[in-house]
């Protein structure tokens, strides 16, 4: 898998959240590199742990901002966030249970979700929030 490269089209128009999204890209890139270096399950486990904590932090920040400005797409947005969290937690449970886990599957899911989400539903709050937050 190719490393993710940030482009302007990913921008949601709010610097703080663009910064978060760039960090998510970097986390996915670490996973791609870990895979290429055929790192052991511990590296994958740690990267997933970081990703899990960071997405909770980031989703909480986005949701709080949407709530604060009474953005009407909030519920749909929370649902999408939950899909990612649930899946990452499933992967973590599998690892904890010493089940075989495919790094390709994890990467395809997580990278696909982050790209779709950033280019999709995240773009809806951008124009709404950016001129309220200045
Ligand atoms: Fe989001």
PDB file of N, CA and C in Angstrom, residues 6 11-24 54 57-65 69 125 129 133:
ATOM      1  N   UNK A   6      -0.748  13.971   2.320  1.00  0.00           N
ATOM      2  CA  UNK A   6      -1.740  15.021   2.544  1.00  0.00           C
ATOM      3  C   UNK A   6      -1.857  15.915   1.307  1.00  0.00           C
ATOM      4  N   UNK A  11      -8.457  19.092   3.208  1.00  0.00           N
ATOM      5  CA  UNK A  11      -8.684  20.128   4.223  1.00  0.00           C
ATOM      6  C   UNK A  11     -10.174  20.325   4.490  1.00  0.00           C
ATOM      7  N   UNK A  12     -10.508  20.473   5.794  1.00  0.00           N
ATOM      8  CA  UNK A  12     -11.896  20.761   6.159  1.00  0.00           C
ATOM      9  C   UNK A  12     -12.054  22.251   6.470  1.00  0.00           C
ATOM     10  N   UNK A  13     -10.977  23.003   6.321  1.00  0.00           N
ATOM     11  CA  UNK A  13     -11.054  24.450   6.518  1.00  0.00           C
ATOM     12  C   UNK A  13     -10.909  24.883   7.964  1.00  0.00           C
ATOM     13  N   UNK A  14     -10.639  23.923   8.844  1.00  0.00           N
ATOM     14  CA  UNK A  14     -10.418  24.264  10.262  1.00  0.00           C
ATOM     15  C   UNK A  14      -9.053  23.701  10.629  1.00  0.00           C
ATOM     16  N   UNK A  15      -8.141  24.595  10.973  1.00  0.00           N
ATOM     17  CA  UNK A  15      -6.747  24.201  11.139  1.00  0.00           C
ATOM     18  C   UNK A  15      -6.538  23.091  12.155  1.00  0.00           C
ATOM     19  N   UNK A  16      -7.224  23.227  13.276  1.00  0.00           N
ATOM     20  CA  UNK A  16      -7.071  22.232  14.339  1.00  0.00           C
ATOM     21  C   UNK A  16      -7.406  20.819  13.822  1.00  0.00           C
ATOM     22  N   UNK A  17      -8.497  20.720  13.065  1.00  0.00           N
ATOM     23  CA  UNK A  17      -8.917  19.393  12.612  1.00  0.00           C
ATOM     24  C   UNK A  17      -8.058  18.899  11.445  1.00  0.00           C
ATOM     25  N   UNK A  18      -7.594  19.806  10.614  1.00  0.00           N
ATOM     26  CA  UNK A  18      -6.647  19.387   9.570  1.00  0.00           C
ATOM     27  C   UNK A  18      -5.401  18.787  10.226  1.00  0.00           C
ATOM     28  N   UNK A  19      -4.979  19.431  11.322  1.00  0.00           N
ATOM     29  CA  UNK A  19      -3.806  18.947  12.053  1.00  0.00           C
ATOM     30  C   UNK A  19      -4.068  17.536  12.586  1.00  0.00           C
ATOM     31  N   UNK A  20      -5.236  17.337  13.162  1.00  0.00           N
ATOM     32  CA  UNK A  20      -5.594  15.997  13.667  1.00  0.00           C
ATOM     33  C   UNK A  20      -5.574  14.974  12.532  1.00  0.00           C
ATOM     34  N   UNK A  21      -6.169  15.374  11.393  1.00  0.00           N
ATOM     35  CA  UNK A  21      -6.256  14.434  10.270  1.00  0.00           C
ATOM     36  C   UNK A  21      -4.862  14.086   9.751  1.00  0.00           C
ATOM     37  N   UNK A  22      -3.968  15.073   9.771  1.00  0.00           N
ATOM     38  CA  UNK A  22      -2.589  14.793   9.322  1.00  0.00           C
ATOM     39  C   UNK A  22      -1.926  13.781  10.254  1.00  0.00           C
ATOM     40  N   UNK A  23      -2.212  13.903  11.540  1.00  0.00           N
ATOM     41  CA  UNK A  23      -1.640  12.948  12.502  1.00  0.00           C
ATOM     42  C   UNK A  23      -2.218  11.549  12.257  1.00  0.00           C
ATOM     43  N   UNK A  24      -3.506  11.482  11.938  1.00  0.00           N
ATOM     44  CA  UNK A  24      -4.104  10.176  11.605  1.00  0.00           C
ATOM     45  C   UNK A  24      -3.433   9.569  10.380  1.00  0.00           C
ATOM     46  N   UNK A  54      -6.064   8.074  19.900  1.00  0.00           N
ATOM     47  CA  UNK A  54      -6.058   9.347  19.169  1.00  0.00           C
ATOM     48  C   UNK A  54      -7.405   9.616  18.492  1.00  0.00           C
ATOM     49  N   UNK A  57      -9.793  10.955  21.027  1.00  0.00           N
ATOM     50  CA  UNK A  57      -9.488  12.369  21.276  1.00  0.00           C
ATOM     51  C   UNK A  57     -10.020  13.251  20.139  1.00  0.00           C
ATOM     52  N   UNK A  58      -9.724  12.833  18.907  1.00  0.00           N
ATOM     53  CA  UNK A  58     -10.109  13.639  17.743  1.00  0.00           C
ATOM     54  C   UNK A  58     -11.631  13.677  17.540  1.00  0.00           C
ATOM     55  N   UNK A  59     -12.267  12.506  17.656  1.00  0.00           N
ATOM     56  CA  UNK A  59     -13.725  12.449  17.463  1.00  0.00           C
ATOM     57  C   UNK A  59     -14.429  13.291  18.524  1.00  0.00           C
ATOM     58  N   UNK A  60     -13.938  13.211  19.760  1.00  0.00           N
ATOM     59  CA  UNK A  60     -14.536  13.997  20.840  1.00  0.00           C
ATOM     60  C   UNK A  60     -14.454  15.487  20.513  1.00  0.00           C
ATOM     61  N   UNK A  61     -13.301  15.914  19.992  1.00  0.00           N
ATOM     62  CA  UNK A  61     -13.121  17.334  19.663  1.00  0.00           C
ATOM     63  C   UNK A  61     -14.070  17.751  18.536  1.00  0.00           C
ATOM     64  N   UNK A  62     -14.163  16.935  17.491  1.00  0.00           N
ATOM     65  CA  UNK A  62     -15.058  17.263  16.374  1.00  0.00           C
ATOM     66  C   UNK A  62     -16.514  17.303  16.830  1.00  0.00           C
ATOM     67  N   UNK A  63     -16.889  16.286  17.589  1.00  0.00           N
ATOM     68  CA  UNK A  63     -18.291  16.193  18.012  1.00  0.00           C
ATOM     69  C   UNK A  63     -18.661  17.350  18.943  1.00  0.00           C
ATOM     70  N   UNK A  64     -17.722  17.738  19.827  1.00  0.00           N
ATOM     71  CA  UNK A  64     -17.989  18.845  20.744  1.00  0.00           C
ATOM     72  C   UNK A  64     -18.190  20.141  19.958  1.00  0.00           C
ATOM     73  N   UNK A  65     -17.377  20.329  18.945  1.00  0.00           N
ATOM     74  CA  UNK A  65     -17.492  21.556  18.133  1.00  0.00           C
ATOM     75  C   UNK A  65     -18.823  21.558  17.367  1.00  0.00           C
ATOM     76  N   UNK A  69     -22.037  24.281  18.023  1.00  0.00           N
ATOM     77  CA  UNK A  69     -22.632  25.151  16.999  1.00  0.00           C
ATOM     78  C   UNK A  69     -23.933  24.572  16.431  1.00  0.00           C
ATOM     79  N   UNK A 125     -19.103  19.553   7.649  1.00  0.00           N
ATOM     80  CA  UNK A 125     -19.059  20.497   8.768  1.00  0.00           C
ATOM     81  C   UNK A 125     -18.104  21.652   8.477  1.00  0.00           C
ATOM     82  N   UNK A 129     -18.806  25.207  10.016  1.00  0.00           N
ATOM     83  CA  UNK A 129     -18.115  25.628  11.236  1.00  0.00           C
ATOM     84  C   UNK A 129     -17.036  26.674  11.001  1.00  0.00           C
ATOM     85  N   UNK A 133     -16.148  29.685  13.633  1.00  0.00           N
ATOM     86  CA  UNK A 133     -14.988  29.662  14.526  1.00  0.00           C
ATOM     87  C   UNK A 133     -13.980  30.734  14.134  1.00  0.00           C
TER      88      UNK A 133
END
